[in-house]
């Protein structure tokens, strides 16, 4: 894929990889074990400008293209999925605010998000509403010239440390989105511990107890939160997640190739004994395919084409499934040492499964893409006949 | 960009919807959302199509169902954006 990049994209990719090699990979296991990324490391990624990569420079961002955003996610995902998840979440709330926020909302919050001075969280999922976002029950009822927020959100990445939440709910029959600062009276944040993967992503449950929401904090207009506001953020979330999964897939491949070439059995490396070549071939080919799918999705998004939605769905679908296989095979290649947390592949194995769940499950993607492909087949048959 | 007539805009929007959701025909006044012609992902796809094809920018002020509910309403919306 390197050969497809522009000179600037390639330069930035090298810079991202250097940062990850020096400042992320040496600490990734410790962060995972402690279920926490230290504040100074979050400040560091913010100071580098990586939390505002897509945001225009007038709001303190880098104004990078989507391909570069994808490369950043891949590079960080190769180090640790939990930190890549921060890029995803911060990107989702920032890009949503950029598109749908008022001038005042943007000037109040966007620079702080882009420069990493505050952390955002995308509060959409509820105990009874995951992939089916229309099932959300959180209520925003009108109370004079303000709203009152009641309900719960669950599985909110970085909810434990977020300074600002983008909350989705319903006002009567209409969907509505609002900004909620963390110090709002009536907001309770409960830590969710013991996640299988993404352990340092500070997962939380949020409880809203009759919180006053001023009208100035409403994003967009009533009736559009679930059709326009949330899907816009989720689209970028899928791009980020697909590319982060690609990074983890690359990590699985690199660790496996390295181990297979060094580990000796009966005087020969296990890679040269022919026993593992099926696993390595599948992993290497999936890596190449995932890389091209992610690149293509980022390119169509850069071109602002409506096809980007399907391309992004395919990239996330393929890459999240491929990384689960790759992580499983990486453990297999490492044998007993891969089953111990002293090897990074144990963490890769736990993290990989999460990619099939977040930003839409594999089954939801199959439902959407399956119908899309069937429609195309029917269309082709109509033309042929 | 060349100045497009209402008919041209109407036909481009109709073609996009028919090709996207694979329906044989579409009346210019069919309500896309109430009749279930489109799914929840489609609203954003349509917005992207309108922005790219007609070089406009959809903003919060434009979030009105009247602007997107049918081929005719989207045509009027594009014309209004182009003339504003």
Tab-separated table of C-alpha atoms in Angstrom:
chain	number	residue	atom	x	y	z
A	1	UNK	CA	0.000	0.000	0.000
A	2	UNK	CA	2.972	2.298	0.641
A	3	UNK	CA	3.384	2.645	-3.132
A	4	UNK	CA	-0.141	4.089	-3.410
A	5	UNK	CA	0.505	6.863	-0.918
A	6	UNK	CA	1.477	10.433	-1.714
A	7	UNK	CA	4.841	11.666	-0.474
A	8	UNK	CA	3.183	13.594	2.355
A	9	UNK	CA	1.009	10.635	3.395
A	10	UNK	CA	4.079	8.408	3.427
A	11	UNK	CA	6.066	10.905	5.513
A	12	UNK	CA	3.273	11.126	8.058
A	13	UNK	CA	2.888	7.318	8.151
A	14	UNK	CA	6.590	7.012	9.002
A	15	UNK	CA	6.146	9.642	11.714
A	16	UNK	CA	3.102	7.792	13.148
A	17	UNK	CA	4.977	4.475	13.208
A	18	UNK	CA	7.982	6.060	14.948
A	19	UNK	CA	5.716	7.497	17.641
A	20	UNK	CA	3.996	4.129	18.133
A	21	UNK	CA	7.281	2.180	18.224
A	22	UNK	CA	8.787	4.519	20.807
A	23	UNK	CA	5.853	5.779	22.862
A	24	UNK	CA	3.103	3.166	22.629
A	25	UNK	CA	4.358	-0.384	22.068
A	26	UNK	CA	6.774	-0.420	25.054
A	27	UNK	CA	3.867	0.443	27.401
A	28	UNK	CA	0.895	-1.269	25.745
A	29	UNK	CA	0.888	-4.380	27.932
A	30	UNK	CA	1.216	-2.327	31.107
A	31	UNK	CA	-1.713	-0.102	30.075
A	32	UNK	CA	-3.766	-3.193	29.303
A	33	UNK	CA	-2.924	-4.794	32.654
A	34	UNK	CA	-3.743	-1.583	34.572
A	35	UNK	CA	-6.880	-0.986	32.460
A	36	UNK	CA	-5.711	2.576	32.013
A	37	UNK	CA	-3.660	4.750	29.681
A	38	UNK	CA	-1.845	7.365	31.821
A	39	UNK	CA	-3.062	10.923	31.424
A	40	UNK	CA	0.385	12.058	30.301
A	41	UNK	CA	0.252	9.600	27.393
A	42	UNK	CA	-3.172	10.921	26.398
A	43	UNK	CA	-1.836	14.483	26.665
A	44	UNK	CA	1.112	13.458	24.503
A	45	UNK	CA	-1.053	12.127	21.657
A	46	UNK	CA	-3.152	15.284	21.953
A	47	UNK	CA	-0.106	17.552	21.773
A	48	UNK	CA	1.049	15.723	18.649
A	49	UNK	CA	-2.240	16.794	17.040
A	50	UNK	CA	-3.373	13.212	16.455
A	51	UNK	CA	-6.747	13.732	18.179
A	52	UNK	CA	-7.690	16.425	15.668
A	53	UNK	CA	-6.426	14.916	12.448
A	54	UNK	CA	-9.542	15.581	10.336
A	55	UNK	CA	-10.431	18.927	11.903
A	56	UNK	CA	-9.593	22.150	9.995
A	57	UNK	CA	-6.636	24.165	11.229
A	58	UNK	CA	-8.925	27.095	12.150
A	59	UNK	CA	-10.227	24.862	14.963
A	60	UNK	CA	-6.801	23.635	16.010
A	61	UNK	CA	-6.838	20.458	13.909
A	62	UNK	CA	-4.435	19.078	11.304
A	63	UNK	CA	-6.832	19.125	8.316
A	64	UNK	CA	-5.381	15.817	7.097
A	65	UNK	CA	-7.179	13.786	4.458
A	66	UNK	CA	-9.059	10.589	5.300
A	67	UNK	CA	-6.270	8.368	3.931
A	68	UNK	CA	-3.876	9.966	6.436
A	69	UNK	CA	-6.478	9.545	9.195
A	70	UNK	CA	-6.657	5.863	8.229
A	71	UNK	CA	-2.860	5.537	8.332
A	72	UNK	CA	-2.795	7.087	11.794
A	73	UNK	CA	-5.426	4.638	13.025
A	74	UNK	CA	-3.554	1.732	11.497
A	75	UNK	CA	-0.259	2.788	13.074
A	76	UNK	CA	-1.795	3.253	16.530
A	77	UNK	CA	-3.904	0.078	16.193
A	78	UNK	CA	-0.683	-1.848	15.580
A	79	UNK	CA	0.468	-0.680	19.031
A	80	UNK	CA	-2.708	-0.987	21.073
A	81	UNK	CA	-6.395	-1.181	20.228
A	82	UNK	CA	-7.354	0.789	23.337
A	83	UNK	CA	-5.476	3.930	22.290
A	84	UNK	CA	-6.754	3.539	18.725
A	85	UNK	CA	-10.254	3.510	20.225
A	86	UNK	CA	-9.544	6.977	21.622
A	87	UNK	CA	-8.826	8.171	18.068
A	88	UNK	CA	-12.133	6.613	16.994
A	89	UNK	CA	-14.251	8.192	19.695
A	90	UNK	CA	-12.586	11.608	19.626
A	91	UNK	CA	-12.875	11.558	15.829
A	92	UNK	CA	-16.564	10.659	15.937
A	93	UNK	CA	-17.589	13.436	18.303
A	94	UNK	CA	-15.319	16.023	16.623
A	95	UNK	CA	-16.443	15.312	13.068
A	96	UNK	CA	-20.110	15.312	14.158
A	97	UNK	CA	-19.649	18.657	15.870
A	98	UNK	CA	-17.831	20.046	12.835
A	99	UNK	CA	-20.674	19.034	10.522
A	100	UNK	CA	-23.723	19.723	12.650
A	101	UNK	CA	-22.627	22.059	15.456
A	102	UNK	CA	-23.536	25.748	15.616
A	103	UNK	CA	-20.835	28.404	15.299
A	104	UNK	CA	-20.959	28.863	19.082
A	105	UNK	CA	-20.730	25.116	19.793
A	106	UNK	CA	-17.755	24.772	17.468
A	107	UNK	CA	-15.921	27.732	18.973
A	108	UNK	CA	-16.601	26.453	22.505
A	109	UNK	CA	-15.585	22.831	22.079
A	110	UNK	CA	-13.963	21.918	18.777
A	111	UNK	CA	-10.500	23.364	19.395
A	112	UNK	CA	-10.373	21.776	22.858
A	113	UNK	CA	-11.235	18.379	21.312
A	114	UNK	CA	-8.877	18.765	18.360
A	115	UNK	CA	-5.956	19.707	20.592
A	116	UNK	CA	-6.742	16.902	23.028
A	117	UNK	CA	-7.314	19.332	25.900
A	118	UNK	CA	-10.608	17.596	26.576
A	119	UNK	CA	-11.761	14.046	25.852
A	120	UNK	CA	-15.121	13.374	24.225
A	121	UNK	CA	-17.401	10.346	24.298
A	122	UNK	CA	-20.159	9.250	21.926
A	123	UNK	CA	-23.084	8.269	24.138
A	124	UNK	CA	-25.409	6.287	21.884
A	125	UNK	CA	-25.476	2.632	23.030
A	126	UNK	CA	-27.913	1.627	25.768
A	127	UNK	CA	-28.476	-1.599	27.707
A	128	UNK	CA	-31.319	-2.438	25.285
A	129	UNK	CA	-30.102	-0.637	22.170
A	130	UNK	CA	-26.853	-1.649	20.463
A	131	UNK	CA	-26.825	-2.084	16.710
A	132	UNK	CA	-30.509	-1.075	16.585
A	133	UNK	CA	-30.066	2.568	17.516
A	134	UNK	CA	-33.752	3.309	16.993
A	135	UNK	CA	-34.508	1.325	20.165
A	136	UNK	CA	-32.889	3.933	22.431
A	137	UNK	CA	-35.030	4.959	25.406
A	138	UNK	CA	-33.117	7.929	26.808
A	139	UNK	CA	-35.536	10.835	27.052
A	140	UNK	CA	-35.078	14.548	26.497
A	141	UNK	CA	-38.315	16.267	27.374
A	142	UNK	CA	-38.922	19.926	26.800
A	143	UNK	CA	-39.126	22.083	29.921
A	144	UNK	CA	-39.665	25.739	28.949
A	145	UNK	CA	-36.631	26.936	26.993
A	146	UNK	CA	-34.514	23.938	28.004
A	147	UNK	CA	-34.643	20.140	28.034
A	148	UNK	CA	-34.450	17.527	30.805
A	149	UNK	CA	-32.355	14.416	30.209
A	150	UNK	CA	-33.204	11.042	31.788
A	151	UNK	CA	-32.036	7.508	31.034
A	152	UNK	CA	-28.906	5.330	30.813
A	153	UNK	CA	-26.106	4.656	28.377
A	154	UNK	CA	-23.825	1.616	28.538
A	155	UNK	CA	-20.568	0.425	26.965
A	156	UNK	CA	-19.416	4.011	26.412
A	157	UNK	CA	-15.718	4.016	25.463
A	158	UNK	CA	-13.677	6.556	27.409
A	159	UNK	CA	-16.825	7.419	29.374
A	160	UNK	CA	-14.862	7.204	32.630
A	161	UNK	CA	-12.585	10.112	31.727
A	162	UNK	CA	-14.605	12.047	29.139
A	163	UNK	CA	-15.062	15.755	29.685
A	164	UNK	CA	-17.850	16.086	27.124
A	165	UNK	CA	-20.511	13.619	25.982
A	166	UNK	CA	-22.524	13.667	22.791
A	167	UNK	CA	-25.780	12.096	23.979
A	168	UNK	CA	-28.553	10.693	21.788
A	169	UNK	CA	-32.120	10.386	23.012
A	170	UNK	CA	-35.721	10.952	22.107
A	171	UNK	CA	-37.983	13.927	22.670
A	172	UNK	CA	-41.428	12.417	22.330
A	173	UNK	CA	-41.327	10.578	18.998
A	174	UNK	CA	-38.442	12.629	17.631
A	175	UNK	CA	-34.769	11.774	18.059
A	176	UNK	CA	-32.552	14.460	19.542
A	177	UNK	CA	-28.830	14.906	20.255
A	178	UNK	CA	-27.193	17.121	22.841
A	179	UNK	CA	-23.829	17.987	24.326
A	180	UNK	CA	-23.384	17.159	27.993
A	181	UNK	CA	-20.350	18.432	29.972
A	182	UNK	CA	-19.132	15.991	32.628
A	183	UNK	CA	-19.761	18.367	35.533
A	184	UNK	CA	-23.504	18.593	34.800
A	185	UNK	CA	-25.563	18.031	37.988
A	186	UNK	CA	-27.420	14.720	37.771
A	187	UNK	CA	-24.775	12.863	35.716
A	188	UNK	CA	-23.435	9.640	37.247
A	189	UNK	CA	-20.519	7.830	35.617
A	190	UNK	CA	-20.004	4.182	36.598
A	191	UNK	CA	-16.790	2.416	35.598
A	192	UNK	CA	-17.127	-0.882	33.732
A	193	UNK	CA	-14.181	-3.111	34.591
A	194	UNK	CA	-12.987	-6.533	33.463
A	195	UNK	CA	-13.599	-6.145	29.746
A	196	UNK	CA	-12.151	-8.971	27.655
A	197	UNK	CA	-10.371	-6.621	25.240
A	198	UNK	CA	-9.787	-2.879	24.830
A	199	UNK	CA	-9.213	-3.061	28.566
A	200	UNK	CA	-7.666	0.414	28.822
A	201	UNK	CA	-10.520	2.121	26.948
A	202	UNK	CA	-12.160	3.305	30.188
A	203	UNK	CA	-15.594	1.858	29.476
A	204	UNK	CA	-18.485	3.353	31.428
A	205	UNK	CA	-22.179	3.338	32.107
A	206	UNK	CA	-23.794	6.771	32.252
A	207	UNK	CA	-26.888	7.510	34.321
A	208	UNK	CA	-28.840	10.676	33.575
A	209	UNK	CA	-30.973	11.907	36.469
A	210	UNK	CA	-33.156	14.775	35.290
A	211	UNK	CA	-30.195	16.731	33.917
A	212	UNK	CA	-30.906	20.250	32.679
A	213	UNK	CA	-29.837	20.680	29.043
A	214	UNK	CA	-29.855	24.280	27.794
A	215	UNK	CA	-31.201	24.748	24.294
A	216	UNK	CA	-27.721	25.930	23.178
A	217	UNK	CA	-26.421	22.392	23.776
A	218	UNK	CA	-28.788	20.752	21.278
A	219	UNK	CA	-26.984	19.442	18.168
A	220	UNK	CA	-28.863	19.624	14.892
A	221	UNK	CA	-32.633	19.622	14.953
A	222	UNK	CA	-35.281	17.387	16.554
A	223	UNK	CA	-36.099	14.397	14.368
A	224	UNK	CA	-32.656	14.084	12.732
A	225	UNK	CA	-30.421	12.738	15.499
A	226	UNK	CA	-30.707	9.096	14.407
A	227	UNK	CA	-30.989	9.658	10.652
A	228	UNK	CA	-28.340	12.338	10.080
A	229	UNK	CA	-26.371	13.243	13.227
A	230	UNK	CA	-25.430	9.825	14.666
A	231	UNK	CA	-24.887	8.095	11.281
A	232	UNK	CA	-22.447	10.825	10.262
A	233	UNK	CA	-20.293	10.166	13.329
A	234	UNK	CA	-20.719	6.391	13.042
A	235	UNK	CA	-19.503	6.473	9.445
A	236	UNK	CA	-16.188	7.958	10.576
A	237	UNK	CA	-16.184	5.548	13.499
A	238	UNK	CA	-16.308	2.662	11.022
A	239	UNK	CA	-13.417	4.098	9.005
A	240	UNK	CA	-11.353	4.479	12.156
A	241	UNK	CA	-12.285	1.015	13.468
A	242	UNK	CA	-11.530	-0.713	10.161
A	243	UNK	CA	-8.089	0.904	9.992
A	244	UNK	CA	-7.361	0.183	13.672
A	245	UNK	CA	-8.242	-3.476	13.084
A	246	UNK	CA	-5.888	-3.395	10.103
A	247	UNK	CA	-3.145	-2.204	12.465
A	248	UNK	CA	-3.784	-5.103	14.827
A	249	UNK	CA	-3.785	-7.492	11.878
A	250	UNK	CA	-0.379	-6.136	10.898
A	251	UNK	CA	0.876	-6.614	14.459
A	252	UNK	CA	-0.307	-10.259	14.412
A	253	UNK	CA	1.478	-10.802	11.103
A	254	UNK	CA	4.730	-9.166	12.191
A	255	UNK	CA	4.861	-11.035	15.516
A	256	UNK	CA	4.062	-14.335	13.791
A	257	UNK	CA	6.657	-13.954	11.031
A	258	UNK	CA	9.284	-12.921	13.554
A	259	UNK	CA	8.509	-15.835	15.894
A	260	UNK	CA	8.256	-18.399	13.090
A	261	UNK	CA	11.659	-17.401	11.738
A	262	UNK	CA	13.394	-17.514	15.136
A	263	UNK	CA	11.830	-20.413	17.033
A	264	UNK	CA	13.855	-23.554	16.424
A	265	UNK	CA	12.510	-27.115	16.419
A	266	UNK	CA	14.902	-30.000	15.696
A	267	UNK	CA	17.513	-27.520	14.465
A	268	UNK	CA	15.289	-25.643	12.017
A	269	UNK	CA	13.020	-22.595	12.361
A	270	UNK	CA	9.349	-23.555	12.639
A	271	UNK	CA	8.627	-21.269	9.699
A	272	UNK	CA	10.898	-23.340	7.491
A	273	UNK	CA	9.380	-26.643	8.552
A	274	UNK	CA	6.312	-26.061	6.431
A	275	UNK	CA	3.873	-26.611	9.260
A	276	UNK	CA	2.861	-22.995	9.623
A	277	UNK	CA	2.862	-21.805	6.074
A	278	UNK	CA	-0.892	-22.146	5.672
A	279	UNK	CA	-1.444	-19.856	8.649
A	280	UNK	CA	1.182	-17.353	7.514
A	281	UNK	CA	-0.132	-17.320	3.946
A	282	UNK	CA	-3.689	-16.676	5.082
A	283	UNK	CA	-2.557	-13.947	7.452
A	284	UNK	CA	-0.325	-12.223	4.907
A	285	UNK	CA	-2.938	-12.351	2.166
A	286	UNK	CA	-5.686	-11.095	4.487
A	287	UNK	CA	-3.374	-8.279	5.538
A	288	UNK	CA	-2.882	-7.213	1.941
A	289	UNK	CA	-6.591	-7.481	1.121
A	290	UNK	CA	-7.624	-5.583	4.253
A	291	UNK	CA	-5.036	-2.930	3.528
A	292	UNK	CA	-6.404	-2.361	0.020
A	293	UNK	CA	-10.026	-2.341	1.194
A	294	UNK	CA	-9.243	0.227	3.892
A	295	UNK	CA	-7.240	2.377	1.489
A	296	UNK	CA	-10.010	2.259	-1.102
A	297	UNK	CA	-12.641	3.189	1.491
A	298	UNK	CA	-10.561	6.136	2.686
A	299	UNK	CA	-9.990	7.285	-0.897
A	300	UNK	CA	-13.705	7.227	-1.786
A	301	UNK	CA	-14.434	9.139	1.411
A	302	UNK	CA	-11.764	11.697	0.501
A	303	UNK	CA	-13.496	12.089	-2.863
A	304	UNK	CA	-16.777	12.614	-0.948
A	305	UNK	CA	-18.500	9.900	-2.969
A	306	UNK	CA	-21.717	8.285	-1.788
A	307	UNK	CA	-20.130	4.865	-2.569
A	308	UNK	CA	-17.904	5.457	0.433
A	309	UNK	CA	-20.618	4.094	2.729
A	310	UNK	CA	-20.588	0.672	1.115
A	311	UNK	CA	-16.784	0.685	0.818
A	312	UNK	CA	-16.399	1.523	4.493
A	313	UNK	CA	-18.860	-1.205	5.505
A	314	UNK	CA	-16.900	-3.763	3.476
A	315	UNK	CA	-13.562	-2.609	4.873
A	316	UNK	CA	-14.788	-2.853	8.464
A	317	UNK	CA	-16.538	-6.174	7.848
A	318	UNK	CA	-13.566	-7.842	6.186
A	319	UNK	CA	-10.859	-6.443	8.434
A	320	UNK	CA	-12.636	-7.174	11.726
A	321	UNK	CA	-13.188	-10.817	10.713
A	322	UNK	CA	-9.672	-11.191	9.324
A	323	UNK	CA	-8.087	-9.876	12.515
A	324	UNK	CA	-9.973	-12.427	14.624
A	325	UNK	CA	-8.543	-15.234	12.449
A	326	UNK	CA	-5.092	-13.655	12.445
A	327	UNK	CA	-4.963	-13.264	16.220
A	328	UNK	CA	-6.109	-16.853	16.707
A	329	UNK	CA	-3.458	-18.077	14.277
A	330	UNK	CA	-0.817	-15.874	15.926
A	331	UNK	CA	-1.494	-17.601	19.251
A	332	UNK	CA	-1.353	-20.979	17.482
A	333	UNK	CA	2.030	-20.125	15.957
A	334	UNK	CA	3.399	-19.008	19.323
A	335	UNK	CA	2.182	-22.155	21.080
A	336	UNK	CA	2.216	-22.063	24.873
A	337	UNK	CA	4.084	-18.744	24.990
A	338	UNK	CA	1.215	-17.148	23.037
A	339	UNK	CA	-1.165	-18.185	25.797
A	340	UNK	CA	0.674	-16.098	28.363
A	341	UNK	CA	0.345	-12.341	28.850
A	342	UNK	CA	4.129	-12.003	28.563
A	343	UNK	CA	3.549	-12.280	24.803
A	344	UNK	CA	1.639	-9.476	23.055
A	345	UNK	CA	-0.315	-11.996	20.976
A	346	UNK	CA	-2.365	-12.934	24.062
A	347	UNK	CA	-3.584	-9.321	24.159
A	348	UNK	CA	-4.071	-9.282	20.381
A	349	UNK	CA	-6.307	-12.341	20.741
A	350	UNK	CA	-8.497	-10.661	23.375
A	351	UNK	CA	-8.624	-7.324	21.552
A	352	UNK	CA	-9.347	-8.811	18.140
A	353	UNK	CA	-12.817	-10.077	19.020
A	354	UNK	CA	-13.962	-6.619	20.084
A	355	UNK	CA	-13.551	-5.401	16.494
A	356	UNK	CA	-16.367	-7.721	15.414
A	357	UNK	CA	-18.700	-6.086	17.936
A	358	UNK	CA	-17.985	-2.344	17.973
A	359	UNK	CA	-19.412	0.083	15.392
A	360	UNK	CA	-21.924	-2.583	14.340
A	361	UNK	CA	-21.644	-6.354	14.691
A	362	UNK	CA	-20.531	-8.648	11.891
A	363	UNK	CA	-24.108	-9.914	11.602
A	364	UNK	CA	-25.517	-6.416	11.050
A	365	UNK	CA	-22.971	-5.851	8.282
A	366	UNK	CA	-23.962	-9.158	6.683
A	367	UNK	CA	-27.585	-8.091	6.745
A	368	UNK	CA	-26.854	-4.763	5.057
A	369	UNK	CA	-24.157	-5.895	2.620
A	370	UNK	CA	-25.942	-9.155	1.796
A	371	UNK	CA	-28.993	-7.214	0.663
A	372	UNK	CA	-26.819	-4.764	-1.283
A	373	UNK	CA	-25.055	-7.588	-3.153
A	374	UNK	CA	-28.318	-9.404	-3.871
A	375	UNK	CA	-29.802	-6.212	-5.276
A	376	UNK	CA	-26.763	-5.822	-7.529
A	377	UNK	CA	-27.073	-9.424	-8.719
A	378	UNK	CA	-30.746	-8.890	-9.516
A	379	UNK	CA	-29.842	-5.723	-11.364
A	380	UNK	CA	-27.155	-7.537	-13.394
A	381	UNK	CA	-29.554	-10.368	-14.278
A	382	UNK	CA	-32.132	-7.829	-15.430
A	383	UNK	CA	-29.569	-6.238	-17.744
A	384	UNK	CA	-28.438	-9.637	-19.124
A	385	UNK	CA	-31.964	-10.883	-19.760
B	1	UNK	CA	-20.188	24.151	-12.749
B	2	UNK	CA	-22.773	24.522	-15.519
B	3	UNK	CA	-26.206	25.820	-14.535
B	4	UNK	CA	-28.512	22.847	-14.250
B	5	UNK	CA	-32.215	22.939	-14.990
B	6	UNK	CA	-34.792	21.698	-12.503
B	7	UNK	CA	-35.504	18.745	-14.804
B	8	UNK	CA	-31.844	17.725	-14.930
B	9	UNK	CA	-31.502	17.950	-11.158
B	10	UNK	CA	-34.741	15.995	-10.718
B	11	UNK	CA	-33.558	13.235	-13.053
B	12	UNK	CA	-30.115	12.958	-11.413
B	13	UNK	CA	-31.698	12.613	-7.972
B	14	UNK	CA	-34.269	10.077	-9.194
B	15	UNK	CA	-31.555	7.979	-10.899
B	16	UNK	CA	-29.421	8.021	-7.787
B	17	UNK	CA	-32.266	6.781	-5.585
B	18	UNK	CA	-33.440	4.117	-8.043
B	19	UNK	CA	-29.878	2.827	-8.462
B	20	UNK	CA	-29.197	2.917	-4.757
B	21	UNK	CA	-32.268	1.128	-3.454
B	22	UNK	CA	-32.953	-0.971	-6.585
B	23	UNK	CA	-36.575	-0.155	-7.186
B	24	UNK	CA	-38.056	-0.305	-10.685
B	25	UNK	CA	-39.619	3.154	-10.641
B	26	UNK	CA	-40.125	6.118	-8.396
B	27	UNK	CA	-42.668	8.897	-8.559
B	28	UNK	CA	-41.297	12.371	-7.950
B	29	UNK	CA	-43.644	12.818	-4.990
B	30	UNK	CA	-43.221	9.394	-3.318
B	31	UNK	CA	-42.270	9.916	0.323
B	32	UNK	CA	-38.954	8.092	0.618
B	33	UNK	CA	-38.983	7.729	4.367
B	34	UNK	CA	-42.640	7.115	5.211
B	35	UNK	CA	-43.032	4.473	2.497
B	36	UNK	CA	-39.894	2.634	3.680
B	37	UNK	CA	-38.215	2.949	0.261
B	38	UNK	CA	-34.911	3.796	1.944
B	39	UNK	CA	-33.142	2.506	5.068
B	40	UNK	CA	-31.583	4.467	7.897
B	41	UNK	CA	-28.137	4.565	6.236
B	42	UNK	CA	-29.550	6.129	3.136
B	43	UNK	CA	-30.192	9.636	4.501
B	44	UNK	CA	-26.461	10.275	4.872
B	45	UNK	CA	-25.707	8.687	1.493
B	46	UNK	CA	-28.255	10.946	-0.147
B	47	UNK	CA	-26.856	13.987	1.607
B	48	UNK	CA	-23.356	13.089	0.358
B	49	UNK	CA	-24.692	12.587	-3.148
B	50	UNK	CA	-26.431	15.983	-3.151
B	51	UNK	CA	-23.345	17.733	-1.772
B	52	UNK	CA	-20.960	16.123	-4.259
B	53	UNK	CA	-23.136	16.221	-7.372
B	54	UNK	CA	-24.461	19.733	-7.012
B	55	UNK	CA	-21.541	21.333	-5.129
B	56	UNK	CA	-23.633	22.384	-2.165
B	57	UNK	CA	-23.161	22.036	1.588
B	58	UNK	CA	-25.963	20.646	3.755
B	59	UNK	CA	-25.978	22.389	7.146
B	60	UNK	CA	-28.020	22.192	10.328
B	61	UNK	CA	-30.340	24.899	8.997
B	62	UNK	CA	-31.223	22.559	6.113
B	63	UNK	CA	-32.354	19.729	8.414
B	64	UNK	CA	-36.005	19.814	7.433
B	65	UNK	CA	-37.902	16.735	6.263
B	66	UNK	CA	-39.348	18.882	3.457
B	67	UNK	CA	-35.862	19.066	1.949
B	68	UNK	CA	-35.299	15.334	1.632
B	69	UNK	CA	-38.617	13.502	1.706
B	70	UNK	CA	-39.089	13.053	-2.060
B	71	UNK	CA	-37.392	13.608	-5.410
B	72	UNK	CA	-39.344	16.826	-5.942
B	73	UNK	CA	-38.571	18.196	-2.493
B	74	UNK	CA	-34.837	17.419	-2.877
B	75	UNK	CA	-34.888	19.113	-6.295
B	76	UNK	CA	-36.419	22.256	-4.801
B	77	UNK	CA	-33.867	22.159	-1.999
B	78	UNK	CA	-30.924	21.941	-4.430
B	79	UNK	CA	-32.301	24.788	-6.543
B	80	UNK	CA	-32.760	26.924	-3.481
B	81	UNK	CA	-29.213	26.188	-2.259
B	82	UNK	CA	-27.749	26.935	-5.692
B	83	UNK	CA	-29.579	30.269	-5.841
B	84	UNK	CA	-28.826	31.359	-2.280
